[in-house]
mmCIF file of C-alpha atoms in Angstrom:
data_model
loop_
_atom_site.group_PDB
_atom_site.id
_atom_site.type_symbol
_atom_site.label_atom_id
_atom_site.label_comp_id
_atom_site.label_asym_id
_atom_site.label_seq_id
_atom_site.Cartn_x
_atom_site.Cartn_y
_atom_site.Cartn_z
ATOM 1 C CA MET A 1068 0.128 0.180 -0.305
ATOM 2 C CA ASP A 1069 1.636 3.482 -0.815
ATOM 3 C CA LEU A 1070 0.906 5.527 2.433
ATOM 4 C CA SER A 1071 2.402 8.327 0.993
ATOM 5 C CA LEU A 1072 0.362 11.542 0.123
ATOM 6 C CA SER A 1073 -1.543 12.942 -3.416
ATOM 7 C CA ASP A 1074 -0.758 16.547 -4.460
ATOM 8 C CA GLU A 1075 -4.605 17.799 -3.173
ATOM 9 C CA GLN A 1076 -3.743 15.492 0.531
ATOM 10 C CA GLN A 1077 -0.131 17.700 1.009
ATOM 11 C CA GLN A 1078 -1.873 20.248 -0.003
ATOM 12 C CA ILE A 1079 -4.946 19.705 2.927
ATOM 13 C CA ALA A 1080 -2.148 19.591 5.346
ATOM 14 C CA ASP A 1081 -0.246 22.330 4.636
ATOM 15 C CA SER A 1082 -2.725 24.805 4.112
ATOM 16 C CA ALA A 1083 -4.355 23.020 7.590
ATOM 17 C CA SER A 1084 -0.991 23.408 9.162
ATOM 18 C CA ILE A 1085 -0.700 27.217 9.189
ATOM 19 C CA PHE A 1086 -4.488 28.424 9.422
ATOM 20 C CA LEU A 1087 -3.757 26.423 12.754
ATOM 21 C CA ALA A 1088 -1.050 28.777 13.330
ATOM 22 C CA GLU A 1089 -2.123 31.760 12.545
ATOM 23 C CA ALA A 1090 -5.611 31.206 14.332
ATOM 24 C CA SER A 1091 -4.673 28.964 17.157
ATOM 25 C CA ALA A 1092 -2.104 30.238 18.401
ATOM 26 C CA MET A 1093 -1.101 28.958 22.187
ATOM 27 C CA PRO A 1094 -2.065 32.267 23.468
ATOM 28 C CA ALA A 1095 -5.451 32.152 22.125
ATOM 29 C CA VAL A 1096 -5.448 28.629 23.337
ATOM 30 C CA ARG A 1097 -4.395 29.629 27.167
ATOM 31 C CA THR A 1098 -7.026 31.988 26.688
ATOM 32 C CA ALA A 1099 -9.964 29.713 25.489
ATOM 33 C CA SER A 1100 -9.524 26.888 27.715
ATOM 34 C CA GLU A 1101 -9.378 29.267 30.896
ATOM 35 C CA SER A 1102 -12.866 30.404 29.515
ATOM 36 C CA ALA A 1103 -16.348 29.102 31.075
ATOM 37 C CA SER A 1104 -17.247 27.394 27.615
ATOM 38 C CA GLY A 1105 -13.889 26.187 26.449
ATOM 39 C CA LEU A 1106 -14.989 27.069 23.083
ATOM 40 C CA ASP A 1107 -12.792 29.400 20.973
ATOM 41 C CA ASP A 1108 -14.990 31.179 19.085
ATOM 42 C CA ALA A 1109 -13.921 32.266 15.723
ATOM 43 C CA LEU A 1110 -11.320 29.417 15.294
ATOM 44 C CA TRP A 1111 -14.473 27.681 15.260
ATOM 45 C CA ARG A 1112 -16.816 29.397 12.172
ATOM 46 C CA GLY A 1113 -13.202 29.278 10.506
ATOM 47 C CA MET A 1114 -12.803 25.754 10.474
ATOM 48 C CA ALA A 1115 -16.661 25.556 9.364
ATOM 49 C CA GLU A 1116 -15.623 28.143 6.605
ATOM 50 C CA LEU A 1117 -13.095 26.150 5.452
ATOM 51 C CA GLY A 1118 -15.360 22.728 5.132
ATOM 52 C CA TRP A 1119 -13.699 21.150 7.417
ATOM 53 C CA CYS A 1120 -16.668 19.929 9.283
ATOM 54 C CA GLY A 1121 -17.831 17.687 5.963
ATOM 55 C CA VAL A 1122 -14.750 17.100 5.402
ATOM 56 C CA HIS A 1123 -14.877 13.129 5.219
ATOM 57 C CA LEU A 1124 -18.590 13.732 4.678
ATOM 58 C CA PRO A 1125 -21.063 12.821 1.568
ATOM 59 C CA GLU A 1126 -21.725 15.885 -1.055
ATOM 60 C CA SER A 1127 -25.000 14.865 -1.021
ATOM 61 C CA ALA A 1128 -25.267 15.819 2.827
ATOM 62 C CA GLY A 1129 -23.326 19.468 2.079
ATOM 63 C CA GLY A 1130 -19.454 17.643 2.468
ATOM 64 C CA LEU A 1131 -16.154 17.751 1.136
ATOM 65 C CA GLY A 1132 -16.862 13.590 -0.121
ATOM 66 C CA LEU A 1133 -13.272 13.141 0.940
ATOM 67 C CA GLY A 1134 -12.651 10.327 2.811
ATOM 68 C CA LEU A 1135 -11.181 9.365 6.289
ATOM 69 C CA VAL A 1136 -7.329 10.741 5.606
ATOM 70 C CA GLU A 1137 -8.408 13.919 4.317
ATOM 71 C CA LEU A 1138 -10.078 13.859 7.980
ATOM 72 C CA VAL A 1139 -7.220 12.306 9.912
ATOM 73 C CA LEU A 1140 -4.890 15.341 7.872
ATOM 74 C CA LEU A 1141 -6.900 17.848 9.706
ATOM 75 C CA GLN A 1142 -7.240 16.309 13.352
ATOM 76 C CA GLU A 1143 -3.103 15.853 13.084
ATOM 77 C CA GLN A 1144 -3.034 19.583 12.242
ATOM 78 C CA LEU A 1145 -5.526 20.004 15.491
ATOM 79 C CA GLY A 1146 -3.910 18.320 17.906
ATOM 80 C CA ARG A 1147 -0.968 19.176 17.564
ATOM 81 C CA ARG A 1148 -1.777 23.369 17.966
ATOM 82 C CA LEU A 1149 -4.584 22.126 20.754
ATOM 83 C CA ALA A 1150 -7.751 23.440 19.199
ATOM 84 C CA CYS A 1151 -10.312 24.381 21.381
ATOM 85 C CA GLY A 1152 -13.237 23.590 19.288
ATOM 86 C CA PRO A 1153 -16.104 20.489 19.794
ATOM 87 C CA PHE A 1154 -13.737 18.980 16.032
ATOM 88 C CA PHE A 1155 -13.596 15.890 17.282
ATOM 89 C CA ASP A 1156 -17.101 15.396 18.812
ATOM 90 C CA SER A 1157 -18.816 16.566 16.150
ATOM 91 C CA VAL A 1158 -17.947 15.365 13.439
ATOM 92 C CA ALA A 1159 -15.302 12.326 13.800
ATOM 93 C CA LEU A 1160 -17.154 11.118 15.921
ATOM 94 C CA ALA A 1161 -21.021 12.242 16.003
ATOM 95 C CA ALA A 1162 -21.461 12.579 12.203
ATOM 96 C CA THR A 1163 -19.660 9.646 11.172
ATOM 97 C CA ALA A 1164 -22.456 7.785 13.266
ATOM 98 C CA LEU A 1165 -24.908 9.962 11.490
ATOM 99 C CA ARG A 1166 -23.272 9.854 8.190
ATOM 100 C CA GLU A 1167 -23.193 5.988 9.200
ATOM 101 C CA LEU A 1168 -26.912 5.169 10.396
ATOM 102 C CA PRO A 1169 -29.490 4.977 6.965
ATOM 103 C CA GLY A 1170 -32.933 5.192 6.477
ATOM 104 C CA SER A 1171 -33.626 8.099 8.932
ATOM 105 C CA ALA A 1172 -35.349 11.900 8.213
ATOM 106 C CA LEU A 1173 -33.932 12.875 11.262
ATOM 107 C CA ALA A 1174 -30.386 11.640 10.713
ATOM 108 C CA GLN A 1175 -29.811 13.328 7.553
ATOM 109 C CA GLN A 1176 -31.534 16.651 8.752
ATOM 110 C CA TRP A 1177 -28.468 16.555 11.574
ATOM 111 C CA LEU A 1178 -25.695 15.665 9.660
ATOM 112 C CA GLU A 1179 -26.148 18.688 6.740
ATOM 113 C CA ARG A 1180 -26.309 21.308 9.962
ATOM 114 C CA LEU A 1181 -23.626 19.119 11.677
ATOM 115 C CA ALA A 1182 -21.224 18.517 7.533
ATOM 116 C CA ALA A 1183 -22.075 23.112 7.617
ATOM 117 C CA GLY A 1184 -20.884 23.801 10.944
ATOM 118 C CA GLU A 1185 -24.697 25.098 11.978
ATOM 119 C CA ALA A 1186 -25.105 22.968 14.537
ATOM 120 C CA ILE A 1187 -22.810 20.711 17.055
ATOM 121 C CA GLY A 1188 -23.272 17.664 17.913
ATOM 122 C CA ALA A 1189 -21.813 14.680 20.584
ATOM 123 C CA LEU A 1190 -22.110 11.279 20.429
ATOM 124 C CA ALA A 1191 -22.395 8.899 24.032
ATOM 125 C CA LEU A 1192 -21.175 5.623 22.760
ATOM 126 C CA PRO A 1193 -22.438 2.689 24.717
ATOM 127 C CA ALA A 1194 -20.623 0.803 28.306
ATOM 128 C CA ASP A 1195 -19.626 -2.119 27.006
ATOM 129 C CA LYS A 1196 -20.779 -5.969 26.786
ATOM 130 C CA ALA A 1197 -20.703 -6.643 30.234
ATOM 131 C CA GLY A 1198 -21.684 -3.552 31.119
ATOM 132 C CA THR A 1199 -24.988 -2.241 33.541
ATOM 133 C CA PRO A 1200 -27.098 -0.383 30.820
ATOM 134 C CA ARG A 1201 -26.797 3.434 31.423
ATOM 135 C CA ALA A 1202 -30.118 4.398 29.910
ATOM 136 C CA ILE A 1203 -33.642 2.591 29.992
ATOM 137 C CA ALA A 1204 -36.360 3.430 26.927
ATOM 138 C CA THR A 1205 -39.519 2.687 27.219
ATOM 139 C CA PRO A 1206 -42.812 2.711 24.316
ATOM 140 C CA ASN A 1207 -45.039 5.450 25.182
ATOM 141 C CA ALA A 1208 -48.214 5.375 23.847
ATOM 142 C CA LEU A 1209 -49.695 8.132 24.652
ATOM 143 C CA ALA A 1210 -46.948 10.250 22.627
ATOM 144 C CA ASP A 1211 -47.529 9.498 19.183
ATOM 145 C CA ALA A 1212 -45.257 5.405 19.176
ATOM 146 C CA GLY A 1213 -42.927 7.945 21.455
ATOM 147 C CA TRP A 1214 -40.202 6.748 23.628
ATOM 148 C CA THR A 1215 -39.956 8.035 27.639
ATOM 149 C CA LEU A 1216 -36.356 8.164 28.289
ATOM 150 C CA GLN A 1217 -34.368 7.208 31.363
ATOM 151 C CA GLY A 1218 -30.839 7.178 32.488
ATOM 152 C CA ASP A 1219 -27.277 8.494 32.662
ATOM 153 C CA TRP A 1220 -24.239 8.966 30.765
ATOM 154 C CA PRO A 1221 -21.163 9.878 32.429
ATOM 155 C CA GLN A 1222 -18.235 11.521 30.010
ATOM 156 C CA VAL A 1223 -20.214 12.670 27.275
ATOM 157 C CA GLY A 1224 -16.753 15.241 25.027
ATOM 158 C CA SER A 1225 -18.733 19.008 24.197
ATOM 159 C CA ALA A 1226 -22.575 17.458 25.002
ATOM 160 C CA ALA A 1227 -22.497 21.097 26.563
ATOM 161 C CA LEU A 1228 -21.462 22.760 23.655
ATOM 162 C CA ALA A 1229 -23.839 20.652 21.743
ATOM 163 C CA ASP A 1230 -27.420 20.706 19.528
ATOM 164 C CA VAL A 1231 -27.454 17.756 19.336
ATOM 165 C CA LEU A 1232 -26.960 14.854 21.500
ATOM 166 C CA LEU A 1233 -26.707 10.996 19.983
ATOM 167 C CA LEU A 1234 -27.936 9.464 23.516
ATOM 168 C CA PRO A 1235 -27.578 5.224 22.899
ATOM 169 C CA ALA A 1236 -30.159 3.424 25.253
ATOM 170 C CA GLN A 1237 -31.770 0.301 25.727
ATOM 171 C CA THR A 1238 -35.325 -1.136 25.874
ATOM 172 C CA ALA A 1239 -36.161 -4.101 28.332
ATOM 173 C CA SER A 1240 -35.973 -6.596 26.210
ATOM 174 C CA GLY A 1241 -32.192 -5.231 26.033
ATOM 175 C CA GLU A 1242 -32.914 -4.108 22.259
ATOM 176 C CA SER A 1243 -30.035 -1.358 20.918
ATOM 177 C CA LEU A 1244 -31.753 1.590 20.528
ATOM 178 C CA LEU A 1245 -30.428 5.438 19.486
ATOM 179 C CA PHE A 1246 -31.503 7.983 19.720
ATOM 180 C CA ALA A 1247 -30.984 12.346 18.298
ATOM 181 C CA VAL A 1248 -32.095 14.375 21.074
ATOM 182 C CA PRO A 1249 -31.900 18.639 20.889
ATOM 183 C CA ALA A 1250 -29.810 19.742 23.630
ATOM 184 C CA ASP A 1251 -33.276 21.752 24.384
ATOM 185 C CA THR A 1252 -35.491 19.061 25.080
ATOM 186 C CA PRO A 1253 -37.246 19.419 28.958
ATOM 187 C CA GLY A 1254 -35.992 16.825 31.492
ATOM 188 C CA LEU A 1255 -31.937 16.832 30.055
ATOM 189 C CA GLN A 1256 -29.461 18.007 31.957
ATOM 190 C CA VAL A 1257 -25.885 18.496 31.208
ATOM 191 C CA GLN A 1258 -23.613 19.696 33.740
ATOM 192 C CA PRO A 1259 -19.947 20.592 33.127
ATOM 193 C CA LEU A 1260 -17.161 18.042 34.231
ATOM 194 C CA VAL A 1261 -13.632 19.777 35.779
ATOM 195 C CA THR A 1262 -11.713 17.815 33.389
ATOM 196 C CA LEU A 1263 -7.407 17.067 33.723
ATOM 197 C CA ASP A 1264 -7.497 18.878 30.242
ATOM 198 C CA ALA A 1265 -9.073 21.525 29.375
ATOM 199 C CA THR A 1266 -8.661 21.957 26.212
ATOM 200 C CA ARG A 1267 -10.931 19.174 26.134
ATOM 201 C CA ARG A 1268 -14.091 19.886 27.629
ATOM 202 C CA MET A 1269 -16.516 16.461 28.420
ATOM 203 C CA ALA A 1270 -19.904 17.029 30.158
ATOM 204 C CA ALA A 1271 -22.031 14.342 32.433
ATOM 205 C CA VAL A 1272 -25.450 14.310 30.497
ATOM 206 C CA GLN A 1273 -28.747 12.786 32.163
ATOM 207 C CA ALA A 1274 -32.479 12.196 31.457
ATOM 208 C CA ARG A 1275 -34.954 11.837 33.889
ATOM 209 C CA GLY A 1276 -38.270 10.526 32.230
ATOM 210 C CA VAL A 1277 -37.407 12.220 28.582
ATOM 211 C CA THR A 1278 -40.027 12.248 26.465
ATOM 212 C CA LEU A 1279 -39.632 12.013 22.548
ATOM 213 C CA PRO A 1280 -41.265 11.921 19.881
ATOM 214 C CA ALA A 1281 -40.805 8.633 18.032
ATOM 215 C CA PRO A 1282 -38.725 9.860 14.658
ATOM 216 C CA CYS A 1283 -35.727 10.924 17.694
ATOM 217 C CA CYS A 1284 -34.809 7.301 17.393
ATOM 218 C CA ILE A 1285 -32.267 7.004 14.710
ATOM 219 C CA GLY A 1286 -31.670 3.784 14.801
ATOM 220 C CA ARG A 1287 -31.985 0.315 16.405
ATOM 221 C CA GLY A 1288 -31.237 -3.898 17.099
ATOM 222 C CA ALA A 1289 -28.138 -5.665 15.407
ATOM 223 C CA PRO A 1290 -27.607 -2.820 12.664
ATOM 224 C CA LEU A 1291 -27.140 -0.189 15.150
ATOM 225 C CA ASP A 1292 -24.460 -2.316 16.998
ATOM 226 C CA GLY A 1293 -22.097 -2.883 14.216
ATOM 227 C CA VAL A 1294 -22.642 1.038 13.045
ATOM 228 C CA LEU A 1295 -21.503 2.055 16.988
ATOM 229 C CA VAL A 1296 -18.834 -0.358 16.224
ATOM 230 C CA ARG A 1297 -17.982 0.400 13.280
ATOM 231 C CA VAL A 1298 -17.749 5.016 14.290
ATOM 232 C CA GLN A 1299 -15.692 3.733 17.555
ATOM 233 C CA GLN A 1300 -12.935 2.182 15.161
ATOM 234 C CA LEU A 1301 -12.885 4.555 12.654
ATOM 235 C CA ALA A 1302 -13.138 7.631 15.748
ATOM 236 C CA ALA A 1303 -9.554 5.971 17.181
ATOM 237 C CA ILE A 1304 -8.481 6.186 14.518
ATOM 238 C CA ALA A 1305 -8.998 10.023 13.626
ATOM 239 C CA LEU A 1306 -8.089 10.545 17.310
ATOM 240 C CA ALA A 1307 -4.967 8.547 16.716
ATOM 241 C CA ALA A 1308 -3.898 11.403 14.351
ATOM 242 C CA GLU A 1309 -5.019 13.572 17.278
ATOM 243 C CA GLN A 1310 -2.689 12.398 19.281
ATOM 244 C CA VAL A 1311 0.594 12.299 16.092
ATOM 245 C CA GLY A 1312 0.034 15.574 16.356
ATOM 246 C CA VAL A 1313 0.385 16.249 20.069
ATOM 247 C CA ALA A 1314 3.716 13.876 19.581
ATOM 248 C CA GLN A 1315 4.531 16.136 17.351
ATOM 249 C CA GLN A 1316 4.452 19.546 18.355
ATOM 250 C CA CYS A 1317 6.019 18.083 21.411
ATOM 251 C CA LEU A 1318 9.547 16.862 19.354
ATOM 252 C CA ASP A 1319 9.010 20.859 18.016
ATOM 253 C CA LEU A 1320 8.881 22.123 21.032
ATOM 254 C CA THR A 1321 12.576 20.845 23.015
ATOM 255 C CA LEU A 1322 14.403 20.912 19.606
ATOM 256 C CA ASP A 1323 13.458 24.656 19.403
ATOM 257 C CA TYR A 1324 14.293 24.988 23.212
ATOM 258 C CA ALA A 1325 17.121 22.791 23.977
ATOM 259 C CA ALA A 1326 18.756 25.169 20.677
ATOM 260 C CA GLN A 1327 18.848 28.023 22.721
ATOM 261 C CA ARG A 1328 18.988 26.042 26.018
ATOM 262 C CA SER A 1329 22.646 27.320 27.044
ATOM 263 C CA GLN A 1330 24.703 24.652 29.386
ATOM 264 C CA PHE A 1331 28.720 25.863 29.989
ATOM 265 C CA ASP A 1332 29.073 28.156 27.553
ATOM 266 C CA ARG A 1333 26.735 25.669 25.244
ATOM 267 C CA THR A 1334 23.408 25.041 23.684
ATOM 268 C CA ILE A 1335 22.115 21.261 25.008
ATOM 269 C CA ALA A 1336 20.658 20.531 21.528
ATOM 270 C CA SER A 1337 24.228 20.304 21.153
ATOM 271 C CA PHE A 1338 25.531 16.878 24.205
ATOM 272 C CA GLN A 1339 25.584 14.151 22.999
ATOM 273 C CA ALA A 1340 22.605 12.472 25.660
ATOM 274 C CA VAL A 1341 19.735 14.823 24.029
ATOM 275 C CA LYS A 1342 20.833 14.196 20.553
ATOM 276 C CA HIS A 1343 19.452 10.494 21.598
ATOM 277 C CA ARG A 1344 16.118 11.594 23.361
ATOM 278 C CA CYS A 1345 15.292 13.742 20.218
ATOM 279 C CA ALA A 1346 15.969 10.758 17.970
ATOM 280 C CA GLN A 1347 13.738 8.451 19.912
ATOM 281 C CA MET A 1348 10.829 10.702 19.865
ATOM 282 C CA LEU A 1349 11.509 11.973 16.979
ATOM 283 C CA VAL A 1350 10.938 7.347 16.144
ATOM 284 C CA ALA A 1351 8.116 7.254 18.338
ATOM 285 C CA VAL A 1352 6.306 10.207 16.712
ATOM 286 C CA GLU A 1353 8.251 8.371 12.610
ATOM 287 C CA SER A 1354 6.576 5.171 14.094
ATOM 288 C CA ALA A 1355 2.630 6.328 14.979
ATOM 289 C CA ARG A 1356 2.390 8.376 11.486
ATOM 290 C CA SER A 1357 3.131 5.486 9.594
ATOM 291 C CA ALA A 1358 0.101 3.088 12.093
ATOM 292 C CA VAL A 1359 -1.883 6.192 11.856
ATOM 293 C CA TYR A 1360 -2.307 7.038 7.517
ATOM 294 C CA GLY A 1361 -1.895 3.186 7.208
ATOM 295 C CA ALA A 1362 -5.067 2.646 9.167
ATOM 296 C CA ALA A 1363 -6.659 5.645 7.122
ATOM 297 C CA CYS A 1364 -6.014 4.632 4.227
ATOM 298 C CA MET A 1365 -7.085 0.871 5.119
ATOM 299 C CA ALA A 1366 -10.139 1.837 6.749
ATOM 300 C CA ASP A 1367 -11.297 4.324 3.182
ATOM 301 C CA THR A 1368 -10.518 1.099 1.244
ATOM 302 C CA ALA A 1369 -14.405 0.048 2.819
ATOM 303 C CA PRO A 1370 -12.399 -3.233 4.923
ATOM 304 C CA ASP A 1371 -13.804 -6.513 6.839
ATOM 305 C CA ALA A 1372 -14.872 -5.418 10.340
ATOM 306 C CA ALA A 1373 -11.719 -7.900 11.357
ATOM 307 C CA THR A 1374 -9.840 -5.162 8.967
ATOM 308 C CA LEU A 1375 -11.242 -2.202 10.799
ATOM 309 C CA LEU A 1376 -10.309 -3.500 14.292
ATOM 310 C CA LEU A 1377 -6.504 -4.533 13.631
ATOM 311 C CA GLN A 1378 -5.832 -1.069 12.006
ATOM 312 C CA ALA A 1379 -7.379 1.124 14.349
ATOM 313 C CA ALA A 1380 -5.673 -0.736 17.112
ATOM 314 C CA GLN A 1381 -2.803 -0.598 15.350
ATOM 315 C CA ALA A 1382 -3.153 3.662 15.067
ATOM 316 C CA ARG A 1383 -4.751 3.276 18.309
ATOM 317 C CA VAL A 1384 -2.364 2.022 20.480
ATOM 318 C CA ALA A 1385 1.098 3.169 18.306
ATOM 319 C CA ALA A 1386 0.275 7.393 18.644
ATOM 320 C CA THR A 1387 -1.175 6.632 22.467
ATOM 321 C CA GLU A 1388 1.940 5.768 23.563
ATOM 322 C CA ALA A 1389 4.154 8.109 20.913
ATOM 323 C CA ALA A 1390 1.866 11.081 22.997
ATOM 324 C CA GLN A 1391 2.226 9.426 26.641
ATOM 325 C CA PHE A 1392 6.042 9.352 25.395
ATOM 326 C CA CYS A 1393 6.418 12.966 23.980
ATOM 327 C CA ALA A 1394 5.298 14.410 26.397
ATOM 328 C CA ARG A 1395 7.076 14.020 28.216
ATOM 329 C CA GLU A 1396 10.024 13.656 27.011
ATOM 330 C CA ALA A 1397 9.433 17.453 26.014
ATOM 331 C CA ILE A 1398 9.095 17.832 30.083
ATOM 332 C CA GLN A 1399 11.567 16.128 30.952
ATOM 333 C CA LEU A 1400 14.316 18.509 28.360
ATOM 334 C CA HIS A 1401 12.810 21.956 28.969
ATOM 335 C CA GLY A 1402 14.415 21.174 32.758
ATOM 336 C CA GLY A 1403 12.842 23.157 35.448
ATOM 337 C CA VAL A 1404 10.459 25.124 33.094
ATOM 338 C CA GLY A 1405 9.165 21.736 31.819
ATOM 339 C CA PHE A 1406 6.335 21.764 34.924
ATOM 340 C CA THR A 1407 5.615 25.839 35.023
ATOM 341 C CA TRP A 1408 1.999 26.778 34.296
ATOM 342 C CA GLU A 1409 4.398 29.306 31.287
ATOM 343 C CA PHE A 1410 5.243 26.548 28.920
ATOM 344 C CA ASP A 1411 3.729 24.592 27.069
ATOM 345 C CA PRO A 1412 4.677 20.965 28.067
ATOM 346 C CA HIS A 1413 2.010 20.282 29.870
ATOM 347 C CA LEU A 1414 -0.218 21.301 28.068
ATOM 348 C CA TYR A 1415 0.300 18.475 25.868
ATOM 349 C CA LEU A 1416 0.705 15.913 28.919
ATOM 350 C CA ARG A 1417 -2.526 17.251 29.655
ATOM 351 C CA ARG A 1418 -3.556 16.129 26.266
ATOM 352 C CA ALA A 1419 -1.478 12.937 25.954
ATOM 353 C CA GLN A 1420 -3.103 11.853 29.208
ATOM 354 C CA ALA A 1421 -6.786 12.386 28.793
ATOM 355 C CA SER A 1422 -7.075 11.099 25.043
ATOM 356 C CA SER A 1423 -4.964 7.648 26.252
ATOM 357 C CA GLN A 1424 -8.528 6.981 28.129
ATOM 358 C CA ARG A 1425 -10.835 8.121 25.454
ATOM 359 C CA LEU A 1426 -12.816 5.304 22.791
ATOM 360 C CA GLY A 1427 -11.104 2.811 24.907
ATOM 361 C CA ALA A 1428 -6.978 2.579 27.192
ATOM 362 C CA PRO A 1429 -4.900 0.632 25.129
ATOM 363 C CA PRO A 1430 -5.485 -2.417 26.382
ATOM 364 C CA TRP A 1431 -8.391 -2.136 26.359
ATOM 365 C CA TRP A 1432 -8.009 -1.904 21.387
ATOM 366 C CA LEU A 1433 -5.417 -5.172 22.188
ATOM 367 C CA GLU A 1434 -8.061 -7.914 24.300
ATOM 368 C CA GLN A 1435 -9.933 -7.083 21.503
ATOM 369 C CA VAL A 1436 -7.070 -7.833 18.886
ATOM 370 C CA ALA A 1437 -6.787 -10.715 21.147
ATOM 371 C CA GLU A 1438 -10.214 -11.443 21.700
ATOM 372 C CA GLN A 1439 -10.105 -12.347 17.688
ATOM 373 C CA LEU A 1440 -7.063 -14.223 16.851
ATOM 374 C CA LEU A 1441 -7.762 -16.502 20.053
ATOM 375 C CA ASP A 1442 -12.458 -16.555 18.014
ATOM 376 C CA THR A 1443 -9.985 -17.603 14.249
ATOM 377 C CA PRO A 1444 -10.372 -20.674 13.584
ATOM 378 C CA GLU A 1445 -6.911 -22.323 12.382
ATOM 379 C CA GLU A 1446 -6.303 -22.105 8.363
ATOM 380 C CA THR A 1447 -6.040 -25.813 7.751
ATOM 381 C CA VAL A 1448 -3.232 -27.724 5.432
#
């Protein structure tokens, strides 16, 4: 597989890098992350005007009709600049889920709004198979065959910013359901959370006897289960690309600092030990980038479920390890100032640590791969 970028893809990456270097410079990141909402409104409007919100969505929904590779290129640059906005949650998660769900007019309407950047979406993925259902939906005959929703979703990315929340639930018999719930629905409560990474906001969502019309149920049953698994894997590749961006910027910050900091009348960049540690960071970044680009290329070829899981897991684990390693090394190689609020490495460490737990930590992904390999029958000669 040829993992080199086409001219058009390279232009997307370059233009995103140039735009975000100015629109999401660190002073703006710090200002937005310390605000009540955590949203950089100007940055979000700029991304919407550039068409980023619909980059991987079909043209029929107002998107650009490109693929996961192009989304990954944007995610990498967004991670590099710690962009304060709901791009990952609204575009890579919620919009991807709406794109994958067939046959719902309401889902199509929300997809078109998300693609244009006119609305923000948030998706709460369901608990694992062994977990207790967090939400129960019961038919409500008094509401024109609608539903009554009762439950909790403890951590939902960008939920406090969202115009629509995609909330999974189950019936009393265990059938899976997915609801598109407008944020202003009576009985729906969204409580922002204080988290490690202030550049990306999370919120707890509660539904207490929320009455929904029947069209709000946009997916159900086994087909929905398959869609949510696929969405989690595609979003994991996008999140891995963001982690590559975090790792790359940690390396860049370290190289810049090492070229300026002097000890014993020479810059620390000239010390062999520093060179070796920076080289290790570079190897981690490039290895993770190759895994992510490869996974994105494979995902755009519509692979089978087993192949997509392997690719997503490889990208997720490699990128998580690279982001955490490079963030720690950046702090160490900055010396004492690396721990201070005034310098940036700690912000990248926070993003690396927080992202490592989203969509399943690396051990969970390794377990999924192991289960799949163990369930695969051996080939007979």
